[in-house]
mmCIF file of C-alpha atoms in Angstrom:
data_model
loop_
_atom_site.group_PDB
_atom_site.id
_atom_site.type_symbol
_atom_site.label_atom_id
_atom_site.label_comp_id
_atom_site.label_asym_id
_atom_site.label_seq_id
_atom_site.Cartn_x
_atom_site.Cartn_y
_atom_site.Cartn_z
ATOM 1 C CA MET A 1 0.000 0.000 0.000
ATOM 2 C CA ALA A 2 1.399 3.364 -0.993
ATOM 3 C CA SER A 3 0.954 6.479 1.127
ATOM 4 C CA GLN A 4 -0.786 9.656 0.042
ATOM 5 C CA ILE A 5 1.996 11.677 -1.597
ATOM 6 C CA THR A 6 3.139 8.587 -3.491
ATOM 7 C CA HIS A 7 -0.387 7.958 -4.809
ATOM 8 C CA ILE A 8 -0.303 11.206 -6.810
ATOM 9 C CA PRO A 9 2.678 10.494 -9.141
ATOM 10 C CA TYR A 10 1.843 6.791 -9.233
ATOM 11 C CA GLY A 11 -1.757 7.652 -10.091
ATOM 12 C CA LYS A 12 -0.499 9.976 -12.812
ATOM 13 C CA LYS A 13 1.478 7.076 -14.232
ATOM 14 C CA VAL A 14 -1.732 5.022 -14.379
ATOM 15 C CA LEU A 15 -3.464 7.908 -16.145
ATOM 16 C CA ASP A 16 -0.666 8.316 -18.697
ATOM 17 C CA LEU A 17 -0.092 4.626 -19.370
ATOM 18 C CA PHE A 18 -3.596 3.197 -19.411
ATOM 19 C CA LEU A 19 -6.146 5.998 -19.697
ATOM 20 C CA SER A 20 -4.643 8.452 -22.187
ATOM 21 C CA ASP A 21 -7.346 7.582 -24.728
ATOM 22 C CA LYS A 22 -10.178 8.244 -22.281
ATOM 23 C CA LYS A 23 -11.791 11.547 -21.351
ATOM 24 C CA VAL A 24 -10.875 11.846 -17.678
ATOM 25 C CA GLU A 25 -11.662 14.815 -15.440
ATOM 26 C CA GLU A 26 -8.289 15.218 -13.776
ATOM 27 C CA SER A 27 -9.499 16.823 -10.548
ATOM 28 C CA LYS A 28 -11.998 14.038 -9.808
ATOM 29 C CA PHE A 29 -9.504 11.352 -10.781
ATOM 30 C CA PHE A 30 -6.807 12.533 -8.386
ATOM 31 C CA VAL A 31 -9.245 13.106 -5.536
ATOM 32 C CA GLY A 32 -10.355 9.538 -6.197
ATOM 33 C CA THR A 33 -6.796 8.188 -6.075
ATOM 34 C CA VAL A 34 -6.405 9.174 -2.426
ATOM 35 C CA PHE A 35 -10.018 8.874 -1.274
ATOM 36 C CA PRO A 36 -9.826 5.153 -0.335
ATOM 37 C CA ASP A 37 -7.445 5.798 2.556
ATOM 38 C CA ILE A 38 -9.979 8.056 4.250
ATOM 39 C CA ARG A 39 -10.683 4.771 6.016
ATOM 40 C CA TYR A 40 -7.766 5.653 8.313
ATOM 41 C CA LEU A 41 -10.085 8.197 9.926
ATOM 42 C CA GLY A 42 -12.239 5.273 11.027
ATOM 43 C CA VAL A 43 -15.235 6.396 8.975
ATOM 44 C CA ILE A 44 -15.554 3.576 6.433
ATOM 45 C CA ASP A 45 -14.414 -0.028 6.088
ATOM 46 C CA ARG A 46 -11.518 -0.891 3.786
ATOM 47 C CA ASP A 47 -13.585 -3.308 1.687
ATOM 48 C CA LYS A 48 -15.848 -0.412 0.696
ATOM 49 C CA THR A 49 -12.981 1.697 -0.666
ATOM 50 C CA HIS A 50 -10.563 -0.873 -2.088
ATOM 51 C CA VAL A 51 -10.850 -3.331 -4.981
ATOM 52 C CA PHE A 52 -9.724 -6.939 -4.558
ATOM 53 C CA ASN A 53 -7.318 -8.103 -7.292
ATOM 54 C CA PRO A 54 -7.627 -5.021 -9.558
ATOM 55 C CA THR A 55 -6.689 -5.323 -13.229
ATOM 56 C CA ILE A 56 -6.015 -3.007 -16.155
ATOM 57 C CA GLU A 57 -9.109 -4.398 -17.843
ATOM 58 C CA GLY A 58 -11.215 -3.654 -14.785
ATOM 59 C CA LEU A 59 -9.866 -0.126 -14.721
ATOM 60 C CA ARG A 60 -10.616 0.502 -18.370
ATOM 61 C CA ASP A 61 -14.169 -0.777 -18.010
ATOM 62 C CA LEU A 62 -14.975 2.306 -15.916
ATOM 63 C CA THR A 63 -15.999 5.688 -17.281
ATOM 64 C CA ASP A 64 -16.567 7.912 -14.221
ATOM 65 C CA SER A 65 -13.439 9.932 -13.379
ATOM 66 C CA PHE A 66 -13.775 9.592 -9.596
ATOM 67 C CA GLU A 67 -14.375 5.842 -9.858
ATOM 68 C CA LEU A 68 -11.337 5.555 -12.129
ATOM 69 C CA GLY A 69 -9.245 7.268 -9.469
ATOM 70 C CA VAL A 70 -10.567 5.019 -6.703
ATOM 71 C CA TYR A 71 -9.828 1.938 -8.804
ATOM 72 C CA ALA A 72 -6.391 3.269 -9.716
ATOM 73 C CA HIS A 73 -5.615 3.537 -6.000
ATOM 74 C CA SER A 74 -6.118 -0.208 -5.548
ATOM 75 C CA LEU A 75 -4.247 -0.977 -8.756
ATOM 76 C CA VAL A 76 -1.255 1.046 -7.540
ATOM 77 C CA ASP A 77 -1.328 -0.645 -4.125
ATOM 78 C CA TYR A 78 -1.501 -4.077 -5.734
ATOM 79 C CA GLU A 79 1.178 -3.553 -8.365
ATOM 80 C CA ARG A 80 3.475 -1.647 -6.000
ATOM 81 C CA GLU A 81 3.471 -4.565 -3.573
ATOM 82 C CA LYS A 82 4.304 -6.965 -6.404
ATOM 83 C CA THR A 83 7.095 -4.642 -7.519
ATOM 84 C CA LEU A 84 8.604 -4.421 -4.029
ATOM 85 C CA GLU A 85 8.556 -8.209 -3.771
ATOM 86 C CA LYS A 86 10.171 -8.532 -7.201
ATOM 87 C CA LEU A 87 12.898 -6.007 -6.372
ATOM 88 C CA GLY A 88 13.703 -7.819 -3.138
ATOM 89 C CA ALA A 89 12.575 -5.219 -0.614
ATOM 90 C CA TYR A 90 11.371 -7.793 1.887
ATOM 91 C CA GLU A 91 14.587 -9.748 1.632
ATOM 92 C CA ALA A 92 16.477 -6.603 2.622
ATOM 93 C CA ILE A 93 14.270 -5.708 5.610
ATOM 94 C CA GLU A 94 11.968 -7.581 7.928
ATOM 95 C CA LYS A 95 8.384 -7.175 6.730
ATOM 96 C CA ASN A 96 6.223 -6.032 9.620
ATOM 97 C CA LYS A 97 3.685 -3.292 10.276
ATOM 98 C CA LEU A 98 6.274 -0.795 11.547
ATOM 99 C CA SER A 99 8.748 -1.289 8.695
ATOM 100 C CA ILE A 100 5.929 -1.076 6.129
ATOM 101 C CA TYR A 101 4.739 2.257 7.533
ATOM 102 C CA ALA A 102 8.307 3.549 7.729
ATOM 103 C CA MET A 103 9.020 2.593 4.125
ATOM 104 C CA LYS A 104 5.843 4.343 2.986
ATOM 105 C CA PHE A 105 6.895 7.602 4.629
ATOM 106 C CA VAL A 106 10.389 7.391 3.088
ATOM 107 C CA GLU A 107 8.777 6.595 -0.257
ATOM 108 C CA ASP A 108 6.613 9.716 0.078
ATOM 109 C CA GLU A 109 9.787 11.778 0.408
ATOM 110 C CA VAL A 110 11.238 10.201 -2.740
ATOM 111 C CA SER A 111 7.943 10.453 -4.645
ATOM 112 C CA TYR A 112 7.433 14.108 -3.802
ATOM 113 C CA ASP A 113 10.139 15.101 -6.281
ATOM 114 C CA LEU A 114 8.352 13.269 -9.112
ATOM 115 C CA ILE A 115 5.798 16.105 -9.226
ATOM 116 C CA SER A 116 6.962 19.636 -10.022
ATOM 117 C CA ASP A 117 3.645 21.483 -9.656
ATOM 118 C CA TRP A 118 2.126 20.301 -6.386
ATOM 119 C CA SER A 119 -0.069 23.388 -6.090
ATOM 120 C CA HIS A 120 -1.962 22.152 -9.150
ATOM 121 C CA TYR A 121 -2.923 18.966 -7.283
ATOM 122 C CA VAL A 122 -3.487 20.599 -3.903
ATOM 123 C CA ASP A 123 -6.158 22.814 -5.481
ATOM 124 C CA PHE A 124 -8.194 19.707 -6.340
ATOM 125 C CA PHE A 125 -8.936 19.330 -2.623
ATOM 126 C CA ASP A 126 -10.573 22.728 -2.167
ATOM 127 C CA HIS A 127 -14.063 21.220 -2.283
ATOM 128 C CA VAL A 128 -15.826 18.025 -1.241
ATOM 129 C CA LEU A 129 -17.083 16.055 -4.229
ATOM 130 C CA SER A 130 -20.634 14.744 -4.210
ATOM 131 C CA GLU A 131 -19.177 11.318 -5.029
ATOM 132 C CA GLU A 132 -17.222 11.428 -1.768
ATOM 133 C CA SER A 133 -20.089 12.618 0.412
ATOM 134 C CA GLN A 134 -22.286 9.821 -0.942
ATOM 135 C CA LEU A 135 -19.887 7.377 0.681
ATOM 136 C CA VAL A 136 -18.655 9.257 3.762
ATOM 137 C CA GLU A 137 -20.162 12.095 5.805
ATOM 138 C CA ALA A 138 -19.103 15.430 4.297
ATOM 139 C CA GLY A 139 -17.461 16.681 7.503
ATOM 140 C CA ALA A 140 -15.105 13.695 7.525
ATOM 141 C CA VAL A 141 -14.267 14.259 3.858
ATOM 142 C CA GLU A 142 -13.513 17.911 4.565
ATOM 143 C CA LYS A 143 -11.186 16.862 7.394
ATOM 144 C CA TRP A 144 -9.465 14.396 5.038
ATOM 145 C CA HIS A 145 -8.973 17.092 2.404
ATOM 146 C CA ASN A 146 -7.538 19.509 4.956
ATOM 147 C CA LEU A 147 -5.105 16.874 6.182
ATOM 148 C CA LEU A 148 -4.004 16.148 2.629
ATOM 149 C CA ARG A 149 -3.584 19.807 1.762
ATOM 150 C CA GLY A 150 -1.282 20.159 4.751
ATOM 151 C CA TYR A 151 0.599 16.962 3.945
ATOM 152 C CA PHE A 152 1.217 17.599 0.251
ATOM 153 C CA GLN A 153 4.570 19.280 0.798
ATOM 154 C CA LYS A 154 8.150 18.044 1.029
ATOM 155 C CA PRO A 155 7.850 15.499 3.856
ATOM 156 C CA THR A 156 9.662 15.997 7.151
ATOM 157 C CA TRP A 157 9.147 14.080 10.347
ATOM 158 C CA ASP A 158 6.978 16.971 11.562
ATOM 159 C CA THR A 159 4.674 16.838 8.518
ATOM 160 C CA VAL A 160 4.476 13.056 8.811
ATOM 161 C CA THR A 161 3.634 13.286 12.514
ATOM 162 C CA ASN A 162 1.037 16.034 12.034
ATOM 163 C CA PHE A 163 -0.669 13.942 9.381
ATOM 164 C CA ALA A 164 -0.399 10.522 10.992
ATOM 165 C CA LYS A 165 -1.484 11.539 14.492
ATOM 166 C CA GLU A 166 -4.946 12.316 13.083
ATOM 167 C CA LEU A 167 -5.289 8.784 11.731
ATOM 168 C CA LYS A 168 -6.719 5.832 13.600
ATOM 169 C CA GLY A 169 -4.113 3.795 15.455
ATOM 170 C CA PHE A 170 -1.172 6.175 15.132
ATOM 171 C CA ILE A 171 -0.663 6.859 18.819
ATOM 172 C CA PRO A 172 2.639 8.488 19.908
ATOM 173 C CA GLU A 173 4.175 5.136 20.850
ATOM 174 C CA VAL A 174 3.510 3.771 17.368
ATOM 175 C CA LEU A 175 4.918 6.859 15.676
ATOM 176 C CA ASN A 176 8.062 6.698 17.809
ATOM 177 C CA ALA A 177 8.538 3.056 16.847
ATOM 178 C CA VAL A 178 7.993 3.889 13.170
ATOM 179 C CA ARG A 179 10.658 6.576 13.406
ATOM 180 C CA VAL A 180 13.153 4.002 14.681
ATOM 181 C CA GLU A 181 12.333 1.779 11.693
ATOM 182 C CA GLU A 182 12.580 4.757 9.346
ATOM 183 C CA ALA A 183 16.157 5.392 10.485
ATOM 184 C CA LYS A 184 17.012 1.732 9.789
ATOM 185 C CA ILE A 185 15.584 2.021 6.278
ATOM 186 C CA ARG A 186 17.576 5.164 5.535
ATOM 187 C CA ASP A 187 20.727 3.324 6.610
ATOM 188 C CA ASN A 188 19.921 0.363 4.370
ATOM 189 C CA ARG A 189 21.389 1.121 0.956
ATOM 190 C CA LYS A 190 19.575 -1.748 -0.761
ATOM 191 C CA VAL A 191 16.158 -0.672 0.504
ATOM 192 C CA MET A 192 16.805 2.951 -0.433
ATOM 193 C CA GLU A 193 17.814 1.882 -3.959
ATOM 194 C CA ILE A 194 14.586 -0.106 -4.242
ATOM 195 C CA THR A 195 12.520 2.794 -2.911
ATOM 196 C CA ARG A 196 14.050 5.156 -5.471
ATOM 197 C CA GLY A 197 13.536 2.631 -8.260
ATOM 198 C CA THR A 198 9.949 1.602 -7.538
ATOM 199 C CA TYR A 199 8.327 4.294 -9.697
ATOM 200 C CA ASN A 200 10.247 3.283 -12.828
ATOM 201 C CA ALA A 201 9.700 -0.425 -12.184
ATOM 202 C CA LEU A 202 5.964 -0.026 -11.500
ATOM 203 C CA PHE A 203 3.799 -1.523 -14.297
ATOM 204 C CA SER A 204 6.912 -2.505 -16.277
ATOM 205 C CA ASP A 205 5.344 -5.935 -16.857
ATOM 206 C CA LEU A 206 2.009 -4.446 -17.969
ATOM 207 C CA SER A 207 2.730 -1.369 -20.114
#
């Protein structure tokens, strides 16, 4: 599972590779790419926001821009995990909840530089979409958007903490433990090489 900053450039890769021939409303698509993880606010179950075993064909069967974004989120999560396995990430580090979270935050830092015009994407979160409020109460969606707008900047431990502490389960003890794992990842040259190479390797078997 990718984290929120990473879902923007990875989602853009989905758009460019597989949906360039479709008429897609960019703002709704990118809001859709990060909507599924609103579940971390504890307002909706994961199985209502994520697709099991997503495929390119399943993606292309859709026409609604928001639904395409939501589906792309699951496709990115699924293919990213396969890519990390293929590149040997979990041979280089122990795979557990803390190391997975730590890797996601490091990956957000790497992924941030893949987008040059973040303000363009941040503006998409100025308003709650009707598609979102049909699934989750509008106040929760507005909170999610505000969190994302604050998080979509070059990540630091402070921005990570400010974002994560609003999510379900990220108590201070967990965040402190994640920070320890994050330091281990940064010291692991193999894992850092994999993290930097994931974007280019993503979908290489499909495109």
